[in-house]
PDB file of C-alpha atoms and ligand atoms in Angstrom:
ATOM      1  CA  UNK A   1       0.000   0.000   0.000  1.00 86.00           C
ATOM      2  CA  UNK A   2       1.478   3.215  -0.907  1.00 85.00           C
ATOM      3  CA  UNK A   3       2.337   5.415   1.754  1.00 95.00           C
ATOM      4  CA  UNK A   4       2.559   2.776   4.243  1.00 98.00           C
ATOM      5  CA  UNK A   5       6.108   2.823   6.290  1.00 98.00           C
ATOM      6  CA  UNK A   6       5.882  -1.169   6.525  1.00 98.00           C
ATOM      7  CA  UNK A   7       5.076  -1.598   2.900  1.00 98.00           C
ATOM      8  CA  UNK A   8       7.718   0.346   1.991  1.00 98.00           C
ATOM      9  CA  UNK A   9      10.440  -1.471   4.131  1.00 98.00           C
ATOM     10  CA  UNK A  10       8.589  -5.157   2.870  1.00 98.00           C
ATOM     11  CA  UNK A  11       9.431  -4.170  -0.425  1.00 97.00           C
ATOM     12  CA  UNK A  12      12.961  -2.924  -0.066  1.00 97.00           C
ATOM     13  CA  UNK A  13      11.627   0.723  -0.708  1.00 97.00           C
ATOM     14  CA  UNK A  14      12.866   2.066   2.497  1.00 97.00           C
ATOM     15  CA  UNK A  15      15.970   1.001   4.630  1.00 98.00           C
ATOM     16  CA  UNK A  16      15.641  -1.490   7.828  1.00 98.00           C
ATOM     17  CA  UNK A  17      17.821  -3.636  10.028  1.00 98.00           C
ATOM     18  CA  UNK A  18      15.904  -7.090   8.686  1.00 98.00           C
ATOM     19  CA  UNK A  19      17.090  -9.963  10.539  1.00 98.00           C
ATOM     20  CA  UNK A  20      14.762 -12.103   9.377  1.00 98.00           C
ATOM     21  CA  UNK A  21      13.152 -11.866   5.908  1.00 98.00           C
ATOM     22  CA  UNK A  22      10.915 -14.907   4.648  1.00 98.00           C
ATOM     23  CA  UNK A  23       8.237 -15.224   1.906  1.00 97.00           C
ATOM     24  CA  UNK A  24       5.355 -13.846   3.698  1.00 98.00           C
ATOM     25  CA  UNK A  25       6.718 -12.565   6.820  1.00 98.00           C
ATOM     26  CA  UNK A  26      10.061 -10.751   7.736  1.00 98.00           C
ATOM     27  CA  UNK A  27      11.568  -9.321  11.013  1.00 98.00           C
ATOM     28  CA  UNK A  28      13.341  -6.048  11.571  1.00 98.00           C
ATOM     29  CA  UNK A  29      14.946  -3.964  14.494  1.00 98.00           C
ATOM     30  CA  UNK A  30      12.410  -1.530  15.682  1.00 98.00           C
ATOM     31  CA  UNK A  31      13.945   2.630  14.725  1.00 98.00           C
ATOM     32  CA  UNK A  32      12.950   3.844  18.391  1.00 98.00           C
ATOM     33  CA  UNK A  33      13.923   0.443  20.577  1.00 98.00           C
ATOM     34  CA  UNK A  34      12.521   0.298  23.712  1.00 97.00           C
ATOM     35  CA  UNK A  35      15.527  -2.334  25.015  1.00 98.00           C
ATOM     36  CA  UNK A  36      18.073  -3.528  22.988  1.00 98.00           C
ATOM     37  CA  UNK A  37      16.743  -6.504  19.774  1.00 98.00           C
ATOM     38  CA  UNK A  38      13.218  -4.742  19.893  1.00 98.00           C
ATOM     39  CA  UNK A  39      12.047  -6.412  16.959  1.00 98.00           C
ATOM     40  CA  UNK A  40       9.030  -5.745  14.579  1.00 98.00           C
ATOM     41  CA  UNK A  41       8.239  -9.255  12.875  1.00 99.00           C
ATOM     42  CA  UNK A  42       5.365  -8.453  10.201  1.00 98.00           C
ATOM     43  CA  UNK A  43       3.289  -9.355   7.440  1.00 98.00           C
ATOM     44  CA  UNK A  44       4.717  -8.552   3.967  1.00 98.00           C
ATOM     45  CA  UNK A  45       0.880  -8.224   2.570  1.00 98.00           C
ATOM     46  CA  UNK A  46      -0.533  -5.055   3.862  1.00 98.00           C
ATOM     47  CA  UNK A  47      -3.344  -5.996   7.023  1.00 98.00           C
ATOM     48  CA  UNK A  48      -4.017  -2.461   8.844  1.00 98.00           C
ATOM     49  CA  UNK A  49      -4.645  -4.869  12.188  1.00 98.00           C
ATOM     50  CA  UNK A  50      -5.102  -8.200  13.045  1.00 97.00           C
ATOM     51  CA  UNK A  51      -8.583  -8.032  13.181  1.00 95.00           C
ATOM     52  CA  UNK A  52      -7.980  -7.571   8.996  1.00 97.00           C
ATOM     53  CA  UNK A  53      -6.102 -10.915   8.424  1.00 98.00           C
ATOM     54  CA  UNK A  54      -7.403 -13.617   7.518  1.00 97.00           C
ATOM     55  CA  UNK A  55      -6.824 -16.956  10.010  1.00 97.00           C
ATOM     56  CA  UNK A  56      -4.496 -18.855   8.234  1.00 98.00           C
ATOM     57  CA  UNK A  57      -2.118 -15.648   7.670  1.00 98.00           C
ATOM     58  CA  UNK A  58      -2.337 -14.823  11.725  1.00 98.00           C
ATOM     59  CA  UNK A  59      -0.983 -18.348  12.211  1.00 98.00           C
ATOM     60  CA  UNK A  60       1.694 -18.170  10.207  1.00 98.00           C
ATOM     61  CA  UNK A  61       2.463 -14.406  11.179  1.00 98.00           C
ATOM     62  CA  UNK A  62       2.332 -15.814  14.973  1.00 98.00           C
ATOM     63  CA  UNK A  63       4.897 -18.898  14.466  1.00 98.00           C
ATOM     64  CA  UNK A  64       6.975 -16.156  12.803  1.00 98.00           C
ATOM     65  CA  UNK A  65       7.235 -13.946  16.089  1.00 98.00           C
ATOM     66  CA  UNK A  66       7.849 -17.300  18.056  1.00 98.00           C
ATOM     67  CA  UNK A  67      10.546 -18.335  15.865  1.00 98.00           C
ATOM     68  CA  UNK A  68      12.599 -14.830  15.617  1.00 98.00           C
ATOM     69  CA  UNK A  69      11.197 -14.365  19.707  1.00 98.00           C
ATOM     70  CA  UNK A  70      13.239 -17.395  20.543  1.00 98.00           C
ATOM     71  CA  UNK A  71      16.124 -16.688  18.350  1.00 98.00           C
ATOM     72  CA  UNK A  72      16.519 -12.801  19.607  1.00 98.00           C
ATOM     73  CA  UNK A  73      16.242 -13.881  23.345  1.00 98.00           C
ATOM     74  CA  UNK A  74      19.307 -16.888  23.177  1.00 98.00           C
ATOM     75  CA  UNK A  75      21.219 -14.561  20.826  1.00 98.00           C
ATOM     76  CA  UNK A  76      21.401 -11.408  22.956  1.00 98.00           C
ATOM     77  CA  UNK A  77      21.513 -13.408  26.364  1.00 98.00           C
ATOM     78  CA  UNK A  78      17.870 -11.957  27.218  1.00 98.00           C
ATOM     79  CA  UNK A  79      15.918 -13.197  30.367  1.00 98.00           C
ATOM     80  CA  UNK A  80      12.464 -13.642  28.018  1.00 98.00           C
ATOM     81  CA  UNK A  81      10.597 -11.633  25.972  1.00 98.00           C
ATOM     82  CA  UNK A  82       7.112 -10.039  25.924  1.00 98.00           C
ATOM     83  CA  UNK A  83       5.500 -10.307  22.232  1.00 98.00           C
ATOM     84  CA  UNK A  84       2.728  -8.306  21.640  1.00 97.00           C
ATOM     85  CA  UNK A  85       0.156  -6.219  19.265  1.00 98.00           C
ATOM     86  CA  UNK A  86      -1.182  -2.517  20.263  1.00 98.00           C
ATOM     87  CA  UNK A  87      -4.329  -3.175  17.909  1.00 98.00           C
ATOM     88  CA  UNK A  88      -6.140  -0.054  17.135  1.00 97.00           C
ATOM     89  CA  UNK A  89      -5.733   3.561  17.938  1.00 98.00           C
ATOM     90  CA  UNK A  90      -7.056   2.974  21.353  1.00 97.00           C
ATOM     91  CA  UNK A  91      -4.408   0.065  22.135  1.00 97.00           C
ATOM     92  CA  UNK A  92      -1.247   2.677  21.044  1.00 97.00           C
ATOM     93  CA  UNK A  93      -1.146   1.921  17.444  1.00 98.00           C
ATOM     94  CA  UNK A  94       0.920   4.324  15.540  1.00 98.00           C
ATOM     95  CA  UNK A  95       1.731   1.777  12.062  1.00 98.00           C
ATOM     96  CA  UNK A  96      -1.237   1.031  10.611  1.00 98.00           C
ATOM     97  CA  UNK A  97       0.458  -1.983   8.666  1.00 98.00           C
ATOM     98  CA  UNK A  98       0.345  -4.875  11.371  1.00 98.00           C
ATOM     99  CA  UNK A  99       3.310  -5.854  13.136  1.00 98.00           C
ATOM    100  CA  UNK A 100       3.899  -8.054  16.713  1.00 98.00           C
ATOM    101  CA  UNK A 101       6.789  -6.233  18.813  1.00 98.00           C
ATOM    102  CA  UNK A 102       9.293  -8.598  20.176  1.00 98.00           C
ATOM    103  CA  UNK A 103      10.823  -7.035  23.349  1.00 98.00           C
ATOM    104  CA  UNK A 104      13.635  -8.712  24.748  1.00 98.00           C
ATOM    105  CA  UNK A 105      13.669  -8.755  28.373  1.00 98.00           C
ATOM    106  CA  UNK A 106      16.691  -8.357  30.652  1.00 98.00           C
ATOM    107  CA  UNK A 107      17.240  -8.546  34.511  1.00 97.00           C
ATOM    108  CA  UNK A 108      16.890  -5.123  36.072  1.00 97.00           C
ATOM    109  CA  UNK A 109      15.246  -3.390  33.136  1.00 97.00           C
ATOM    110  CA  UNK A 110      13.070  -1.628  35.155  1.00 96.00           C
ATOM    111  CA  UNK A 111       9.950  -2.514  32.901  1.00 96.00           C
ATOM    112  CA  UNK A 112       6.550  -4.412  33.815  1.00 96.00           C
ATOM    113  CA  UNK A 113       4.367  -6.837  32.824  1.00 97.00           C
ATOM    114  CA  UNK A 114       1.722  -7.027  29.833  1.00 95.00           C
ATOM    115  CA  UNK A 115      -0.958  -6.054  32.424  1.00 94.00           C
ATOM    116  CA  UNK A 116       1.073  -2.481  33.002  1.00 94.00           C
ATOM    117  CA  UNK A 117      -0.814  -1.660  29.782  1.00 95.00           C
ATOM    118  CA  UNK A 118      -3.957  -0.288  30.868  1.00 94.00           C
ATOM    119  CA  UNK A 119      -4.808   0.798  34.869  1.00 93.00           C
ATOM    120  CA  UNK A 120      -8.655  -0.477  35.480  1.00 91.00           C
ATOM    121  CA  UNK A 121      -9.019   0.640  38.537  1.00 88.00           C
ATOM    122  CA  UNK A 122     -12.876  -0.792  38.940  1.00 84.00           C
ATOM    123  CA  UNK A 123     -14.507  -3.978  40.562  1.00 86.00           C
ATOM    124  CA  UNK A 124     -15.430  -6.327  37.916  1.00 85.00           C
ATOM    125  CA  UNK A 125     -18.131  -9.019  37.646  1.00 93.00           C
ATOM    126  CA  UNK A 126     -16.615 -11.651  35.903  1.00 94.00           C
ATOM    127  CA  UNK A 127     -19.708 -13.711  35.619  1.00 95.00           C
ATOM    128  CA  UNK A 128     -21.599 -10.908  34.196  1.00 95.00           C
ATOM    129  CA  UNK A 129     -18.828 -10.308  31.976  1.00 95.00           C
ATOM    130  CA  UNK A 130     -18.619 -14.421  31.196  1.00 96.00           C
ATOM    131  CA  UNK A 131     -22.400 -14.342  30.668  1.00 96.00           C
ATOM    132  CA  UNK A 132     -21.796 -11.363  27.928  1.00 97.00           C
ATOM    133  CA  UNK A 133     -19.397 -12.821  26.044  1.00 97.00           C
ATOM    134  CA  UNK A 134     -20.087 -16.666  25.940  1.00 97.00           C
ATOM    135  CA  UNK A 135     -22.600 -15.867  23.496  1.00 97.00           C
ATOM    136  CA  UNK A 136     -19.987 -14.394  21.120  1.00 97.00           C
ATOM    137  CA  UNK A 137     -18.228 -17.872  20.747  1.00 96.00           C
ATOM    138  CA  UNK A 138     -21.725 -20.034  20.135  1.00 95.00           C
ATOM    139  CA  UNK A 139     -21.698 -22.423  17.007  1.00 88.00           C
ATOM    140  CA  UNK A 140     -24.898 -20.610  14.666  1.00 79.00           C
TER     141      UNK A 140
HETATM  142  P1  5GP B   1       2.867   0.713  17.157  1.00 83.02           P
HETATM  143  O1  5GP B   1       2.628   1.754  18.221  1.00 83.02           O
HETATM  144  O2  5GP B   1       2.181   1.044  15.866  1.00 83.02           O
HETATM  145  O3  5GP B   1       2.608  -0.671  17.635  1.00 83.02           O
HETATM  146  O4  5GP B   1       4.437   0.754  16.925  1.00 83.02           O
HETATM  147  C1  5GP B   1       5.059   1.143  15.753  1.00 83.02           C
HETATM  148  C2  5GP B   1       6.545   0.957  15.970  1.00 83.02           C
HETATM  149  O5  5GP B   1       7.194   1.166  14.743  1.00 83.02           O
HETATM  150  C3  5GP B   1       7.160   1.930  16.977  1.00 83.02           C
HETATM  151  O6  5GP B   1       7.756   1.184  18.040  1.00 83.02           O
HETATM  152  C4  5GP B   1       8.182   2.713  16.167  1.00 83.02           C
HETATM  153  O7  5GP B   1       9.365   2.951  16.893  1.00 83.02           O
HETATM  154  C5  5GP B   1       8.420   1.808  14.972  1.00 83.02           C
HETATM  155  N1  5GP B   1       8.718   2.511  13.737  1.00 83.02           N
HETATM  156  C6  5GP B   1       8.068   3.597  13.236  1.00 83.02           C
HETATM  157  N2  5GP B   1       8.595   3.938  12.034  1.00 83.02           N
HETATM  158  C7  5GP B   1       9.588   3.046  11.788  1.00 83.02           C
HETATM  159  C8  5GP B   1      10.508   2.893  10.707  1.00 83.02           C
HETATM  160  O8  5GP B   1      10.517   3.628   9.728  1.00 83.02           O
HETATM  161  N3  5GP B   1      11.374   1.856  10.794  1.00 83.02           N
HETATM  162  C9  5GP B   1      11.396   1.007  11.856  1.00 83.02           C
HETATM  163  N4  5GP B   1      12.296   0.023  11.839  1.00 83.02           N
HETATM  164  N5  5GP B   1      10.545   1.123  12.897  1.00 83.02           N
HETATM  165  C10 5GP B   1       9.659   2.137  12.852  1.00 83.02           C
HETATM  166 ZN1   ZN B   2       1.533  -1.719   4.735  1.00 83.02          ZN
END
Protein backbone atom coordinates (compact mmCIF):
# COMPACT_ATOMS: atom_id res chain seq x y z
CA UNK A 1 0.00 0.00 0.00
CA UNK A 2 1.48 3.22 -0.91
CA UNK A 3 2.34 5.42 1.75
CA UNK A 4 2.56 2.78 4.24
CA UNK A 5 6.11 2.82 6.29
CA UNK A 6 5.88 -1.17 6.52
CA UNK A 7 5.08 -1.60 2.90
CA UNK A 8 7.72 0.35 1.99
CA UNK A 9 10.44 -1.47 4.13
CA UNK A 10 8.59 -5.16 2.87
CA UNK A 11 9.43 -4.17 -0.43
CA UNK A 12 12.96 -2.92 -0.07
CA UNK A 13 11.63 0.72 -0.71
CA UNK A 14 12.87 2.07 2.50
CA UNK A 15 15.97 1.00 4.63
CA UNK A 16 15.64 -1.49 7.83
CA UNK A 17 17.82 -3.64 10.03
CA UNK A 18 15.90 -7.09 8.69
CA UNK A 19 17.09 -9.96 10.54
CA UNK A 20 14.76 -12.10 9.38
CA UNK A 21 13.15 -11.87 5.91
CA UNK A 22 10.91 -14.91 4.65
CA UNK A 23 8.24 -15.22 1.91
CA UNK A 24 5.35 -13.85 3.70
CA UNK A 25 6.72 -12.56 6.82
CA UNK A 26 10.06 -10.75 7.74
CA UNK A 27 11.57 -9.32 11.01
CA UNK A 28 13.34 -6.05 11.57
CA UNK A 29 14.95 -3.96 14.49
CA UNK A 30 12.41 -1.53 15.68
CA UNK A 31 13.95 2.63 14.72
CA UNK A 32 12.95 3.84 18.39
CA UNK A 33 13.92 0.44 20.58
CA UNK A 34 12.52 0.30 23.71
CA UNK A 35 15.53 -2.33 25.01
CA UNK A 36 18.07 -3.53 22.99
CA UNK A 37 16.74 -6.50 19.77
CA UNK A 38 13.22 -4.74 19.89
CA UNK A 39 12.05 -6.41 16.96
CA UNK A 40 9.03 -5.75 14.58
CA UNK A 41 8.24 -9.26 12.88
CA UNK A 42 5.37 -8.45 10.20
CA UNK A 43 3.29 -9.35 7.44
CA UNK A 44 4.72 -8.55 3.97
CA UNK A 45 0.88 -8.22 2.57
CA UNK A 46 -0.53 -5.06 3.86
CA UNK A 47 -3.34 -6.00 7.02
CA UNK A 48 -4.02 -2.46 8.84
CA UNK A 49 -4.65 -4.87 12.19
CA UNK A 50 -5.10 -8.20 13.04
CA UNK A 51 -8.58 -8.03 13.18
CA UNK A 52 -7.98 -7.57 9.00
CA UNK A 53 -6.10 -10.91 8.42
CA UNK A 54 -7.40 -13.62 7.52
CA UNK A 55 -6.82 -16.96 10.01
CA UNK A 56 -4.50 -18.86 8.23
CA UNK A 57 -2.12 -15.65 7.67
CA UNK A 58 -2.34 -14.82 11.73
CA UNK A 59 -0.98 -18.35 12.21
CA UNK A 60 1.69 -18.17 10.21
CA UNK A 61 2.46 -14.41 11.18
CA UNK A 62 2.33 -15.81 14.97
CA UNK A 63 4.90 -18.90 14.47
CA UNK A 64 6.97 -16.16 12.80
CA UNK A 65 7.24 -13.95 16.09
CA UNK A 66 7.85 -17.30 18.06
CA UNK A 67 10.55 -18.34 15.86
CA UNK A 68 12.60 -14.83 15.62
CA UNK A 69 11.20 -14.36 19.71
CA UNK A 70 13.24 -17.39 20.54
CA UNK A 71 16.12 -16.69 18.35
CA UNK A 72 16.52 -12.80 19.61
CA UNK A 73 16.24 -13.88 23.35
CA UNK A 74 19.31 -16.89 23.18
CA UNK A 75 21.22 -14.56 20.83
CA UNK A 76 21.40 -11.41 22.96
CA UNK A 77 21.51 -13.41 26.36
CA UNK A 78 17.87 -11.96 27.22
CA UNK A 79 15.92 -13.20 30.37
CA UNK A 80 12.46 -13.64 28.02
CA UNK A 81 10.60 -11.63 25.97
CA UNK A 82 7.11 -10.04 25.92
CA UNK A 83 5.50 -10.31 22.23
CA UNK A 84 2.73 -8.31 21.64
CA UNK A 85 0.16 -6.22 19.27
CA UNK A 86 -1.18 -2.52 20.26
CA UNK A 87 -4.33 -3.17 17.91
CA UNK A 88 -6.14 -0.05 17.13
CA UNK A 89 -5.73 3.56 17.94
CA UNK A 90 -7.06 2.97 21.35
CA UNK A 91 -4.41 0.06 22.13
CA UNK A 92 -1.25 2.68 21.04
CA UNK A 93 -1.15 1.92 17.44
CA UNK A 94 0.92 4.32 15.54
CA UNK A 95 1.73 1.78 12.06
CA UNK A 96 -1.24 1.03 10.61
CA UNK A 97 0.46 -1.98 8.67
CA UNK A 98 0.34 -4.88 11.37
CA UNK A 99 3.31 -5.85 13.14
CA UNK A 100 3.90 -8.05 16.71
CA UNK A 101 6.79 -6.23 18.81
CA UNK A 102 9.29 -8.60 20.18
CA UNK A 103 10.82 -7.04 23.35
CA UNK A 104 13.63 -8.71 24.75
CA UNK A 105 13.67 -8.75 28.37
CA UNK A 106 16.69 -8.36 30.65
CA UNK A 107 17.24 -8.55 34.51
CA UNK A 108 16.89 -5.12 36.07
CA UNK A 109 15.25 -3.39 33.14
CA UNK A 110 13.07 -1.63 35.16
CA UNK A 111 9.95 -2.51 32.90
CA UNK A 112 6.55 -4.41 33.82
CA UNK A 113 4.37 -6.84 32.82
CA UNK A 114 1.72 -7.03 29.83
CA UNK A 115 -0.96 -6.05 32.42
CA UNK A 116 1.07 -2.48 33.00
CA UNK A 117 -0.81 -1.66 29.78
CA UNK A 118 -3.96 -0.29 30.87
CA UNK A 119 -4.81 0.80 34.87
CA UNK A 120 -8.65 -0.48 35.48
CA UNK A 121 -9.02 0.64 38.54
CA UNK A 122 -12.88 -0.79 38.94
CA UNK A 123 -14.51 -3.98 40.56
CA UNK A 124 -15.43 -6.33 37.92
CA UNK A 125 -18.13 -9.02 37.65
CA UNK A 126 -16.62 -11.65 35.90
CA UNK A 127 -19.71 -13.71 35.62
CA UNK A 128 -21.60 -10.91 34.20
CA UNK A 129 -18.83 -10.31 31.98
CA UNK A 130 -18.62 -14.42 31.20
CA UNK A 131 -22.40 -14.34 30.67
CA UNK A 132 -21.80 -11.36 27.93
CA UNK A 133 -19.40 -12.82 26.04
CA UNK A 134 -20.09 -16.67 25.94
CA UNK A 135 -22.60 -15.87 23.50
CA UNK A 136 -19.99 -14.39 21.12
CA UNK A 137 -18.23 -17.87 20.75
CA UNK A 138 -21.73 -20.03 20.13
CA UNK A 139 -21.70 -22.42 17.01
CA UNK A 140 -24.90 -20.61 14.67
P1 LIG B 1 2.87 0.71 17.16
O1 LIG B 1 2.63 1.75 18.22
O2 LIG B 1 2.18 1.04 15.87
O3 LIG B 1 2.61 -0.67 17.64
O4 LIG B 1 4.44 0.75 16.92
C1 LIG B 1 5.06 1.14 15.75
C2 LIG B 1 6.54 0.96 15.97
O5 LIG B 1 7.19 1.17 14.74
C3 LIG B 1 7.16 1.93 16.98
O6 LIG B 1 7.76 1.18 18.04
C4 LIG B 1 8.18 2.71 16.17
O7 LIG B 1 9.37 2.95 16.89
C5 LIG B 1 8.42 1.81 14.97
N1 LIG B 1 8.72 2.51 13.74
C6 LIG B 1 8.07 3.60 13.24
N2 LIG B 1 8.60 3.94 12.03
C7 LIG B 1 9.59 3.05 11.79
C8 LIG B 1 10.51 2.89 10.71
O8 LIG B 1 10.52 3.63 9.73
N3 LIG B 1 11.37 1.86 10.79
C9 LIG B 1 11.40 1.01 11.86
N4 LIG B 1 12.30 0.02 11.84
N5 LIG B 1 10.54 1.12 12.90
C10 LIG B 1 9.66 2.14 12.85
ZN1 LIG C 1 1.53 -1.72 4.73
Amino acid sequence: MSGCLFCQIAQGERPSHTIFAGDGEMAFLDIFPCAPGHTLVIPRQHYATLSDMPPEEVGRLFQAAAMVAAKVQGALGAAGFNLGINNGKAAGQEVFHVHIHIIPRYPGDGGGSMKSVAHFKGKENLEAIAAKLRPAFASP
